[in-house]
Amino acid sequence: MATPRLRVSKKILEEINAQIEDEIVREFAKSLLQFELENWRIEKLHFKDFFTDQLTIYCRRRMQKL
Amino acid sequence: MKIQCIELENYRQYRGKVTVGLSCDSSKNITVIQGVNGSGKTNMLNAVNWCLYGREEHLSKYDAKKQPIINDAELRELPTGQRISARVTIKMIDEKDNDRFYQFERSIGAKKDISGKIIFDRDSEFHAYMQIGRDIQEIRETEMLINRILPHGVKSFFFFDGERLDEFFKEERSEKVREAIFDVSQLYLLDRTIEHLEKTVSSIRGEVKGESPKVDEIQEKIKAIEGGLESSRQEKKEKEEKLRNIRSQITEIESKLKDCSESVVRALQCQRESLESRLGEIEKNIGKIKEQITDNILEIGPLIYCLPAVNDAIVQIDQKAEKGEIPPNIRHTFVKELLERGKCICGTDTKANNEARYRLEELLKKARISEIYEEIIELKYILKPIREQVAKFSEEQNVLRKNISSLEEEKNKIKSELQEVSTRLKGINVEEITNLEITRNQLRREEEGLIRDIGVLDQRIANARMMLDKLQKELNDELRKSKKFIEVNEKLNLATQTLNALGTIRQKLIDDIRNTIQNKTREYFLRLIWKKETYDTVIIDEDYGISVINKLGSECLGTLSAGERQILALSFLAALREVSGFDAPIIIDTPLGRISKEHKESIAELLPEFLKDAQVTLFMTDEEYTPVRRLLSRKVGKEYELCYDESRSQTRVEPYGK
């Protein structure tokens, strides 16, 4: 059994690329949207762990860059 | 994404196995399936919906209640103790993904027990398969796959019944347009991400408790506001849901009144609809004039405060001109230069403290005004129009107020006419009608109350957001003072930046998408509509209300004929499809059903152009297809005819004209 991958709309991605200059913020935003899309149908989604982990990962990446 | 073929097995009137291959040729992207009423056109659309989404949304009331999904002749002839099933299979290819193959299959079974009673399975079975490399694998997350191709919320803009299209703009239209725009552009996704990120930020902030009394104090405030914000949001959601329910109940009551056997009831309901449409128009116009009054006050208000100073300046300039001080006889810079040089033009020495120097110094004092002379003259020309503008302002405001009061007068008149309609409906000597009218009035009152409450909640949410922004900045400043919280502070910064960016993107997308859909709908509508001299434009306002404006500048959506509303809906759907980015096939049942004969041609000519990149399947009656067949022929890749054999309860699919 295989699992398909959903795609965030091209328009939203284009807008993210155009509006967000900071690469870290851009990638962080995309990762959150992808997560939401893949869990779209789940009413009571446990999002906090994923969001906090992603925030930590991207924040450390940013601090390393600095 | 294209449908290669639809296979129907014992599904409603499709007895045995029937396969319909659709045209996958991009230059001939249309498939026409023609058949008389009752031959199975709508049921083929239902089959596609049932296979992919498990629901048949275009059933007639009779079919929904009486007819089983499995072919009734097969059920009748089923031997005792045997099973039978109906199955719909859809095979698709994704051209944009190396012709990747997909297959969807839904089936439902039934068994005849010993007593001859047919027992149907409770649920249907659904399987989806996808090509991965050279293999075809079954997909676990079927719903996810369907969502990727065409989400449930968007499907009604791709698979639809042309005859019901005119209903699209009749009731709750702004809510439907808003939902459509949000669905096709995944704006709900942005909303959910923003909401979850805000909650995450709030829990991270909780980690820094106990650092300093100041931090704790700010945290407490943030917590309190967030609590209020959350409950306001929740309350708003509940009220919106309630509002939707109330509106659908009102629609149901109104359609019952409209379909009532008593002609007087039908007439009164029609009268009410037209009065309410006019009332909506008037309220919109009053709103626009009020906006204009506010804009004028904002523009002219500061000038009114300055008016005494402006008048005084004009008087002073005039006085100086009268006294001959402006324009000056001699330039200030020239006299100053003579004094600096120490020699007059006549050769007299002015270095020494003599009479000549004294005269020049006196002249310098008088000529001082010359330095700003040009500005003074210019100022006079700026000040005078200001005075005129202020004088005009009150005139204009009076005209606008008069317009408002005449509109208010008309509004009150319409309201009392509406009251009269309602009283007459309540007075009709049929208990059901009286009760419907009483319930409708109660619902309308509830609707008004809910709209007011939602407005208050919106304001409360906006204020809370503003306060939160301020407090977050204060908290960040405090945290910056402690090394211990460098990472937490960074996290909060990153999250806040992301939230701000997503908020901006959301608003920009909403505006862009609304504008694009508005422009495309307008373009298509004005090209398709035959009364080119009547209609001027189509507007989708900020509340997603759609208006059609005629050449006289009046809103006329309420007066469009059923056919014109169908054209507006087709234009809107073509625009939505283009903006959505979903590359799903389009299936339209009876696309030209309500369009008068002479206008079918212009639609047949232009519609393929608007839907040029999509695979289009049209289910048409002979009356629809014959007049436009020649026009469509260059775009039609496949043509079929549905032939229903009543004696066998069976529809056959034959090549057209065989």
XYZ file of C-alpha atoms in Angstrom:
724
model
C 0.000 0.000 0.000
C 1.349 3.420 -0.949
C 0.621 6.902 0.431
C 0.251 9.817 -1.982
C 1.766 13.225 -1.297
C -0.437 16.296 -1.325
C 0.737 19.613 -2.697
C 0.218 23.095 -1.289
C -1.324 25.264 -4.007
C 1.097 26.782 -6.478
C -0.293 30.246 -5.787
C 0.377 30.070 -2.059
C 3.914 28.787 -2.660
C 4.591 31.495 -5.236
C 3.357 34.129 -2.818
C 5.524 32.739 -0.007
C 8.578 32.817 -2.280
C 7.823 36.368 -3.367
C 6.852 37.865 -0.007
C 9.217 36.225 2.477
C 12.822 37.271 2.011
C 14.254 35.320 4.934
C 14.960 31.779 3.744
C 14.462 30.255 7.193
C 11.043 31.886 7.670
C 10.105 30.804 4.147
C 11.000 27.159 4.643
C 9.463 27.090 8.120
C 6.153 28.459 6.757
C 6.155 25.888 3.926
C 6.780 22.994 6.328
C 3.825 24.046 8.513
C 1.500 24.379 5.513
C 2.509 20.966 4.184
C 1.812 19.426 7.591
C -1.619 21.083 7.770
C -2.456 19.931 4.255
C -1.560 16.331 4.981
C -3.653 16.368 8.155
C -6.482 18.396 6.707
C -9.305 16.021 7.545
C -8.312 15.443 11.169
C -10.725 17.417 13.361
C -8.701 17.435 16.565
C -5.198 17.543 15.202
C -2.243 17.193 17.599
C -0.241 19.923 16.012
C 1.709 21.306 18.983
C 4.550 18.745 19.002
C 5.155 19.120 15.277
C 4.981 22.917 15.374
C 7.291 23.148 18.418
C 9.821 20.728 16.879
C 9.837 22.610 13.603
C 10.225 25.903 15.432
C 13.219 24.531 17.342
C 14.834 23.111 14.173
C 14.455 26.300 12.137
C 15.358 28.541 15.065
C 18.637 26.627 15.642
C 19.371 26.765 11.927
C 18.935 30.499 12.051
C 21.121 30.866 15.150
C 23.863 28.785 13.497
C 23.701 31.030 10.475
C 24.174 34.085 12.675
C -5.736 15.092 -15.046
C -7.992 13.276 -17.488
C -10.553 10.508 -17.231
C -9.623 7.731 -19.670
C -12.831 5.824 -19.134
C -15.807 5.298 -16.886
C -16.937 1.701 -16.371
C -20.400 1.089 -15.011
C -21.580 -2.311 -13.930
C -25.201 -2.826 -12.867
C -25.244 0.797 -11.741
C -28.852 2.075 -11.930
C -30.027 1.780 -15.570
C -26.596 0.599 -16.784
C -27.211 -3.155 -16.785
C -24.249 -5.465 -17.194
C -20.922 -3.804 -17.929
C -20.794 -0.532 -19.894
C -17.569 1.294 -20.701
C -17.393 4.905 -21.887
C -14.010 6.162 -23.066
C -13.612 9.942 -22.837
C -11.531 12.024 -25.210
C -8.006 12.563 -23.867
C -6.899 14.471 -26.969
C -5.932 18.034 -25.951
C -6.933 19.528 -29.301
C -10.316 17.781 -29.215
C -10.943 17.991 -25.503
C -14.730 17.593 -25.512
C -16.734 14.388 -25.184
C -20.460 14.655 -25.849
C -22.847 12.084 -24.430
C -26.290 12.662 -25.847
C -29.516 11.125 -24.694
C -33.195 11.760 -24.188
C -34.499 12.598 -20.717
C -34.391 9.531 -18.466
C -31.780 7.712 -20.586
C -29.111 7.985 -17.873
C -27.142 11.195 -18.481
C -27.517 12.554 -14.952
C -26.901 9.095 -13.528
C -23.556 8.932 -15.290
C -22.658 12.213 -13.528
C -23.957 10.618 -10.319
C -21.801 7.565 -10.987
C -18.661 9.710 -11.129
C -19.622 11.477 -7.881
C -20.541 8.218 -6.183
C -17.342 6.489 -7.230
C -15.042 9.278 -6.088
C -16.938 10.725 -3.120
C -19.475 8.071 -2.117
C -22.462 10.347 -2.733
C -24.909 10.801 -5.581
C -25.689 14.491 -5.466
C -27.762 14.899 -8.579
C -30.491 12.396 -7.899
C -34.085 13.326 -8.487
C -36.305 13.066 -5.379
C -37.843 9.879 -6.845
C -34.488 8.163 -7.402
C -33.177 9.157 -3.988
C -36.131 7.574 -2.202
C -37.198 4.655 -4.353
C -34.484 3.352 -6.621
C -31.612 1.223 -5.381
C -28.137 1.816 -6.833
C -28.065 -1.742 -8.219
C -29.936 -2.197 -11.516
C -33.552 -3.106 -10.659
C -33.935 -5.734 -13.424
C -30.814 -7.540 -12.184
C -32.217 -7.444 -8.653
C -35.573 -8.784 -9.824
C -33.954 -11.659 -11.693
C -31.447 -12.467 -8.942
C -31.827 -16.126 -7.835
C -32.545 -16.713 -4.155
C -29.454 -16.919 -2.010
C -27.277 -15.216 -4.644
C -25.320 -11.951 -4.409
C -24.969 -9.160 -6.921
C -23.114 -5.888 -6.904
C -23.053 -2.519 -8.661
C -19.662 -1.141 -9.471
C -18.297 2.099 -10.923
C -14.667 2.276 -12.001
C -12.905 5.444 -13.124
C -9.528 5.263 -14.831
C -7.509 8.460 -14.978
C -4.143 9.675 -16.192
C -2.128 12.666 -15.036
C -0.490 14.143 -18.111
C 1.535 16.549 -16.002
C 3.062 13.657 -14.083
C 4.375 11.456 -16.941
C 0.917 10.044 -17.671
C 0.736 8.491 -14.227
C -2.207 6.106 -14.070
C -4.892 6.082 -11.361
C -7.878 3.838 -10.868
C -10.803 4.329 -8.512
C -13.401 1.673 -7.843
C -16.534 1.738 -5.718
C -18.989 -1.103 -5.349
C -21.958 -2.060 -3.266
C -23.571 -5.464 -2.977
C -26.920 -7.047 -2.205
C -28.179 -10.557 -1.488
C -31.574 -12.189 -2.013
C -32.464 -14.208 1.074
C -34.541 -17.393 1.094
C -37.762 -15.453 1.509
C -36.903 -13.457 -1.614
C -36.145 -10.284 0.324
C -33.225 -8.247 -0.917
C -30.722 -7.278 1.743
C -28.354 -4.473 0.736
C -24.842 -4.004 2.127
C -24.753 -1.138 4.619
C -21.661 0.503 3.155
C -20.009 0.626 -0.208
C -16.425 -0.532 -0.720
C -13.847 1.831 -2.155
C -10.413 1.100 -3.598
C -7.895 3.406 -5.227
C -4.805 2.419 -7.175
C -1.872 4.492 -8.372
C 1.005 3.797 -10.718
C 4.330 3.854 -8.878
C 7.186 3.184 -11.263
C 5.985 0.296 -13.408
C 3.729 -1.149 -10.731
C 0.161 -0.354 -9.862
C -0.242 -0.175 -6.103
C -3.290 0.151 -3.930
C -3.407 3.428 -2.029
C -3.995 3.472 1.702
C -4.946 7.147 2.100
C -7.669 7.185 -0.536
C -9.260 10.377 0.716
C -5.923 12.133 0.536
C -5.483 11.040 -3.064
C -8.941 12.274 -4.028
C -8.220 15.557 -2.272
C -5.092 15.945 -4.318
C -6.996 15.498 -7.552
C -10.174 17.358 -6.651
C -11.143 18.112 -3.043
C -14.704 17.466 -1.979
C -15.379 21.156 -1.328
C -14.385 22.117 -4.866
C -15.936 19.303 -6.844
C -19.279 21.022 -7.382
C -17.436 23.590 -9.520
C -16.153 20.814 -11.789
C -18.994 18.272 -11.837
C -22.308 20.049 -12.033
C -25.843 20.128 -13.318
C -26.293 23.005 -15.780
C -30.018 23.245 -15.098
C -29.434 23.959 -11.426
C -26.738 26.518 -12.122
C -29.098 29.493 -12.006
C -29.854 28.647 -8.362
C -26.228 29.365 -7.563
C -26.780 33.112 -7.441
C -30.278 33.095 -6.046
C -29.833 32.484 -2.340
C -26.974 32.975 0.111
C -24.871 33.860 -2.866
C -22.139 35.750 -1.018
C -21.619 32.824 1.354
C -21.404 30.415 -1.599
C -18.990 32.652 -3.510
C -16.863 33.091 -0.392
C -16.782 29.350 0.267
C -15.908 28.656 -3.362
C -13.051 31.161 -3.360
C -11.691 29.887 -0.028
C -11.971 26.261 -1.126
C -10.293 26.586 -4.480
C -7.431 28.693 -3.192
C -6.681 26.659 -0.031
C -7.174 29.763 2.096
C -8.571 27.609 4.902
C -5.151 25.996 5.033
C -3.527 29.349 5.780
C -6.186 30.085 8.424
C -5.555 26.796 10.184
C -1.767 27.201 10.066
C -2.031 30.710 11.526
C -4.373 29.511 14.273
C -2.082 26.607 15.236
C 1.076 28.692 15.141
C -0.548 31.266 17.435
C -1.399 28.509 19.918
C 2.168 27.172 19.732
C 3.570 30.658 20.399
C 1.324 30.945 23.408
C 2.572 27.656 24.872
C 6.246 28.618 24.254
C 5.644 31.863 26.054
C 4.428 29.870 29.017
C 7.953 28.373 29.308
C 9.460 31.661 30.464
C 7.393 32.072 33.582
C 9.166 33.172 36.767
C 12.035 35.023 35.070
C 11.161 38.457 36.470
C 8.070 40.109 37.966
C 7.768 42.257 34.859
C 7.838 39.206 32.543
C 5.248 37.474 34.738
C 3.047 40.532 34.683
C 3.147 40.734 30.862
C 2.548 36.970 30.635
C -0.524 37.272 32.823
C -1.918 40.023 30.625
C -1.186 38.033 27.441
C -2.824 34.955 28.909
C -5.949 36.869 29.834
C -6.232 38.449 26.380
C -5.555 35.140 24.631
C -8.258 33.502 26.718
C -10.698 36.210 25.664
C -9.553 35.975 22.048
C -10.059 32.229 21.952
C -13.533 32.413 23.429
C -14.466 35.259 21.035
C -13.260 33.160 18.100
C -15.161 30.145 19.331
C -18.270 32.230 19.890
C -17.921 33.697 16.387
C -17.572 30.232 14.845
C -20.689 29.028 16.656
C -22.663 32.090 15.644
C -21.554 31.755 12.020
C -22.634 28.125 12.031
C -25.975 29.109 13.551
C -26.339 31.861 10.951
C -25.737 29.377 8.143
C -28.382 27.050 9.598
C -30.879 29.857 9.978
C -30.270 31.019 6.428
C -30.788 27.578 5.020
C -34.025 27.228 7.017
C -35.203 30.580 5.630
C -34.320 29.444 2.086
C -36.252 26.239 2.615
C -39.324 28.096 3.888
C -39.161 30.590 1.046
C -38.889 27.877 -1.571
C -41.889 26.109 0.017
C -43.853 29.354 -0.235
C -42.754 29.788 -3.814
C -43.801 26.268 -4.765
C -47.085 26.498 -2.848
C -50.231 25.394 -4.675
C -51.995 28.657 -3.701
C -51.248 31.148 -6.466
C -51.628 34.125 -4.117
C -48.869 32.738 -1.873
C -46.550 32.239 -4.835
C -47.221 35.774 -6.029
C -46.611 37.266 -2.575
C -43.337 35.378 -2.206
C -42.173 36.590 -5.634
C -43.139 40.137 -4.675
C -41.157 39.780 -1.451
C -38.095 38.535 -3.326
C -38.089 41.494 -5.642
C -38.680 43.935 -2.720
C -35.834 42.379 -0.753
C -33.533 42.584 -3.734
C -34.323 46.320 -4.079
C -33.892 46.776 -0.325
C -30.438 45.196 -0.521
C -29.542 47.536 -3.356
C -30.704 50.599 -1.385
C -28.779 49.559 1.708
C -25.674 49.096 -0.404
C -26.099 52.577 -1.923
C -26.673 54.155 1.507
C -23.486 52.483 2.702
C -21.557 53.853 -0.270
C -22.840 57.432 0.301
C -22.001 57.218 4.003
C -18.497 56.143 3.073
C -18.227 59.120 0.743
C -19.393 61.490 3.515
C -16.738 60.086 5.846
C -14.054 60.362 3.149
C -15.046 63.993 2.535
C -14.900 64.785 6.266
C -11.479 63.180 6.536
C -10.221 65.148 3.553
C -11.795 68.537 4.287
C -11.982 68.368 8.117
C -8.416 69.600 8.737
C -8.979 72.429 6.221
C -12.067 73.585 8.134
C -9.946 73.932 11.283
C -7.388 75.949 9.323
C -9.958 78.217 7.695
C -9.533 81.247 10.087
C -5.764 81.120 9.524
C -6.269 80.776 5.760
C -8.612 83.786 5.663
C -6.222 85.830 7.790
C -3.286 84.991 5.505
C -5.246 86.000 2.399
C -6.232 89.356 4.028
C -2.638 90.058 5.008
C -1.315 89.254 1.532
C -3.958 91.511 -0.023
C -3.096 94.314 2.424
C 0.600 94.068 1.591
C -0.219 94.211 -2.091
C -2.414 97.288 -1.511
C 0.377 99.036 0.383
C 2.688 98.268 -2.505
C 4.969 96.100 -0.377
C 4.467 93.227 -2.745
C 5.714 92.916 -5.307
C 8.804 94.777 -3.881
C 10.542 97.514 -5.954
C 13.926 96.224 -5.085
C 15.291 92.789 -4.358
C 16.640 92.022 -0.908
C 19.617 90.018 -2.225
C 20.682 92.882 -4.498
C 20.857 95.439 -1.609
C 22.603 92.900 0.599
C 25.238 92.353 -2.090
C 25.882 96.132 -2.367
C 26.432 96.346 1.375
C 28.787 93.357 1.363
C 30.731 94.703 -1.585
C 31.079 98.145 0.145
C 30.386 99.998 -3.079
C 27.147 101.272 -4.547
C 26.397 100.988 -8.291
C 26.922 104.765 -8.540
C 30.412 104.246 -7.172
C 29.757 105.700 -3.689
C 31.741 103.991 -0.928
C 29.472 102.182 1.497
C 32.102 100.594 3.685
C 32.276 103.513 6.084
C 29.453 104.221 8.430
C 28.163 106.998 6.249
C 24.878 108.319 4.945
C 24.939 106.066 1.844
C 25.382 102.943 3.968
C 22.582 104.075 6.297
C 20.205 104.484 3.298
C 21.091 101.069 1.941
C 20.447 99.491 5.337
C 17.010 101.147 5.494
C 16.278 99.875 1.974
C 17.350 96.364 3.037
C 14.776 96.344 5.856
C 11.992 97.314 3.458
C 13.059 94.824 0.806
C 13.207 91.886 3.214
C 9.860 90.570 1.959
C 11.233 90.135 -1.557
C 13.072 86.957 -0.444
C 9.822 85.083 0.061
C 7.772 87.124 -2.390
C 7.340 84.315 -4.893
C 6.228 81.908 -2.189
C 3.714 84.472 -0.880
C 2.168 84.906 -4.300
C 2.077 81.133 -4.793
C 0.556 80.729 -1.347
C -2.262 83.046 -2.276
C -3.159 80.769 -5.175
C -3.058 77.741 -2.878
C -5.119 79.343 -0.120
C -7.944 80.626 -2.254
C -8.981 77.177 -3.614
C -8.905 75.874 -0.026
C -11.451 78.504 0.957
C -13.575 77.546 -2.068
C -13.225 73.844 -1.284
C -14.487 74.390 2.267
C -17.413 76.429 0.936
C -18.261 73.662 -1.549
C -17.869 70.962 1.090
C -21.021 71.852 3.012
C -22.981 72.077 -0.247
C -21.775 68.622 -1.286
C -22.446 67.139 2.133
C -25.985 68.531 2.006
C -26.593 66.906 -1.392
C -25.250 63.578 -0.112
C -27.385 63.779 3.052
C -30.438 64.562 0.945
C -29.674 61.472 -1.185
C -29.457 59.381 1.962
C -32.740 60.667 3.306
C -34.537 59.991 0.017
C -33.059 56.471 -0.044
C -34.054 56.025 3.620
C -37.555 57.111 2.688
C -37.687 54.513 -0.090
C -36.203 51.933 2.288
C -38.925 52.582 4.870
C -41.571 52.340 2.167
C -40.187 48.965 1.020
C -39.980 47.784 4.618
C -43.630 48.596 5.185
C -44.508 46.865 1.887
C -42.565 43.816 3.095
C -44.441 44.000 6.382
C -47.676 44.106 4.402
C -46.635 40.998 2.382
C -45.846 39.198 5.607
C -49.168 40.198 7.210
C -51.037 38.990 4.155
C -49.163 35.683 4.163
C -49.879 35.196 7.854
C -53.526 36.019 7.215
C -53.982 33.356 4.534
C -56.403 30.811 5.768
C -54.048 27.862 5.462
C -52.477 26.833 8.724
C -49.265 25.600 7.146
C -48.661 28.921 5.352
C -49.361 30.945 8.493
C -46.949 28.819 10.491
C -44.274 29.002 7.798
C -44.541 32.789 7.738
C -44.386 33.097 11.535
C -41.317 30.833 11.641
C -39.694 32.770 8.807
C -40.141 36.071 10.651
C -38.692 34.607 13.840
C -35.715 33.300 11.863
C -35.174 36.666 10.173
C -35.087 38.365 13.592
C -32.591 35.788 14.825
C -30.528 36.326 11.649
C -30.363 40.093 12.249
C -29.310 39.553 15.864
C -26.586 37.114 14.817
C -25.196 39.484 12.178
C -24.947 42.215 14.842
C -23.285 39.851 17.327
C -20.735 38.691 14.720
C -19.876 42.338 13.952
C -19.250 43.021 17.668
C -17.124 39.885 17.952
C -15.053 40.928 14.911
C -14.298 44.232 16.603
C -13.453 42.480 19.870
C -11.072 40.094 18.044
C -9.349 42.988 16.229
C -8.845 44.875 19.514
C -7.469 41.792 21.250
C -5.016 41.209 18.396
C -3.785 44.787 18.654
C -3.265 44.463 22.416
C -1.453 41.148 21.926
C 0.945 42.667 19.392
C 1.815 45.429 21.835
C 2.331 43.049 24.743
C 4.406 40.662 22.637
C 6.783 43.475 21.786
C 7.058 44.363 25.476
C 7.746 40.727 26.352
C 10.408 40.394 23.663
C 12.156 43.503 25.010
C 12.121 42.048 28.519
C 13.380 38.637 27.384
C 16.202 40.181 25.438
C 17.636 41.340 28.774
C 18.265 37.729 29.892
C 20.821 35.396 28.256
C 18.917 32.394 29.572
C 16.098 33.030 27.137
C 18.037 33.641 23.942
C 16.592 30.553 22.238
C 13.044 31.120 23.458
C 13.254 34.703 22.296
C 14.536 33.579 18.920
C 11.679 31.092 18.634
C 9.172 33.788 19.428
C 10.784 36.095 16.870
C 10.720 33.434 14.183
C 7.121 32.525 14.965
C 5.999 36.173 15.007
C 7.754 36.886 11.686
C 6.115 33.813 10.173
C 2.715 34.765 11.542
C 2.996 38.289 10.148
C 4.141 36.977 6.763
C 1.348 34.393 6.564
C -1.214 37.035 7.581
C -0.011 39.385 4.832
C 0.044 36.574 2.261
C -3.466 35.510 3.265
C -4.841 39.009 2.786
C -2.979 39.486 -0.500
C -4.232 36.151 -1.825
C -7.808 36.950 -0.810
C -7.641 40.289 -2.638
C -5.776 38.935 -5.680
C -8.009 35.905 -6.094
C -11.192 37.911 -5.650
C -9.999 40.472 -8.202
C -8.887 37.832 -10.697
C -12.134 35.883 -10.392
C -14.097 39.122 -10.687
C -12.203 40.170 -13.830
C -12.439 36.750 -15.452
C -16.158 36.372 -14.588
C -16.804 39.833 -16.016
C -14.838 39.049 -19.178
C -16.615 35.729 -19.772
C -20.075 37.017 -18.859
C -19.854 40.036 -21.132
C -18.633 37.856 -23.992
C -21.295 35.197 -23.516
C -24.285 37.369 -22.792
C -26.319 38.415 -25.800
C -27.601 41.735 -24.402
C -24.258 43.412 -24.880
C -25.766 46.903 -24.718
C -27.570 46.210 -21.433
C -24.860 45.043 -19.042
C -21.775 46.970 -18.112
C -19.845 45.004 -15.522
C -19.775 42.299 -12.855
C -18.483 43.103 -9.378
C -17.510 40.795 -6.516
C -17.332 43.040 -3.441
C -15.310 42.547 -0.249
C -18.113 40.549 1.336
C -18.182 38.310 -1.766
C -21.533 39.681 -2.848
C -21.798 39.417 -6.635
C -23.475 42.233 -8.554
C -24.253 42.695 -12.218
C -24.325 46.368 -13.141
C -26.240 47.581 -16.176
C -25.247 50.474 -18.441
C -27.345 52.846 -16.302
C -25.218 51.977 -13.283
C -27.910 49.984 -11.434
C -27.495 46.570 -9.862
C -29.643 44.064 -11.745
C -28.732 40.553 -10.567
C -32.252 40.083 -9.192
C -33.801 40.781 -12.586
C -31.612 38.425 -14.649
C -33.528 35.665 -16.398
C -32.847 32.019 -15.486
C -30.745 31.649 -18.667
C -28.747 34.800 -17.902
C -28.116 33.609 -14.349
C -26.924 30.308 -15.807
C -24.475 32.186 -18.016
C -23.254 34.188 -15.040
C -22.735 30.955 -13.084
C -20.914 29.312 -16.026
C -18.661 32.384 -16.304
C -17.997 32.329 -12.570
C -17.221 28.602 -12.583
C -14.882 28.935 -15.570
C -13.097 31.766 -13.712
C -12.886 29.731 -10.501
C -11.481 26.742 -12.350
C -8.808 28.877 -13.937
C -7.811 30.455 -10.644
C -7.999 27.263 -8.582
C -5.015 25.577 -10.180
C -6.863 22.220 -10.004
C -6.359 20.408 -13.245
C -9.469 18.274 -12.842
C -11.816 17.258 -15.672
C -15.123 19.077 -16.074
C -18.440 17.291 -16.415
C -21.565 19.319 -17.121
C -25.034 17.851 -17.264
C -27.457 19.747 -19.571
C -25.148 22.757 -20.046
C -27.526 24.556 -22.393
C -30.780 23.352 -20.885
C -32.224 26.735 -20.000
C -30.550 28.770 -22.691
C -32.820 29.958 -25.474
C -32.147 28.550 -28.943
C -30.521 31.581 -30.545
C -28.009 31.985 -27.703
C -26.906 28.382 -27.473
C -24.635 29.031 -30.430
C -22.625 31.805 -28.839
C -22.085 29.682 -25.732
C -21.145 26.631 -27.792
C -18.644 28.772 -29.622
C -17.074 30.438 -26.598
C -17.286 27.869 -23.799
C -14.618 25.544 -25.276
C -12.317 28.566 -25.425
C -12.836 29.350 -21.714
C -12.297 25.699 -20.799
C -9.587 25.044 -23.365
C -7.063 23.359 -21.077
C -9.559 21.059 -19.420
C -11.051 17.747 -20.431
C -14.765 18.538 -20.821
C -17.624 16.040 -20.866
C -21.068 17.319 -21.780
C -24.282 15.389 -21.192
C -26.841 16.852 -23.583
C -30.321 16.212 -24.870
C -30.927 16.114 -28.591
C -32.566 19.587 -28.430
C -29.422 20.944 -26.846
C -26.876 19.246 -29.049
C -28.337 19.379 -32.564
C -28.271 23.214 -32.926
C -24.648 23.451 -31.765
C -23.132 20.198 -33.043
C -21.535 21.864 -36.065
C -20.002 24.613 -33.900
C -18.612 22.194 -31.359
C -17.397 19.632 -33.914
C -13.816 20.935 -34.198
C -13.380 20.417 -30.444
C -15.326 17.170 -30.006
C -13.096 14.098 -29.729
C -15.767 11.530 -28.886
C -19.550 11.403 -29.268
C -21.943 8.892 -27.784
C -25.639 8.308 -27.662
C -27.456 6.772 -24.691
C -30.218 4.376 -25.743
C -32.624 3.276 -23.035
C -34.455 -0.004 -23.511
C -37.406 0.077 -21.136
C -38.307 -3.581 -21.588
C -34.865 -4.588 -20.323
C -34.398 -1.675 -17.837
C -31.108 -1.076 -19.577
C -29.164 1.794 -21.125
C -26.723 1.058 -23.923
C -23.959 3.454 -24.901
C -23.637 3.625 -28.698
C -21.439 5.764 -30.951
C -23.405 8.873 -31.907
C -25.684 8.565 -34.921
C -25.191 4.827 -35.311
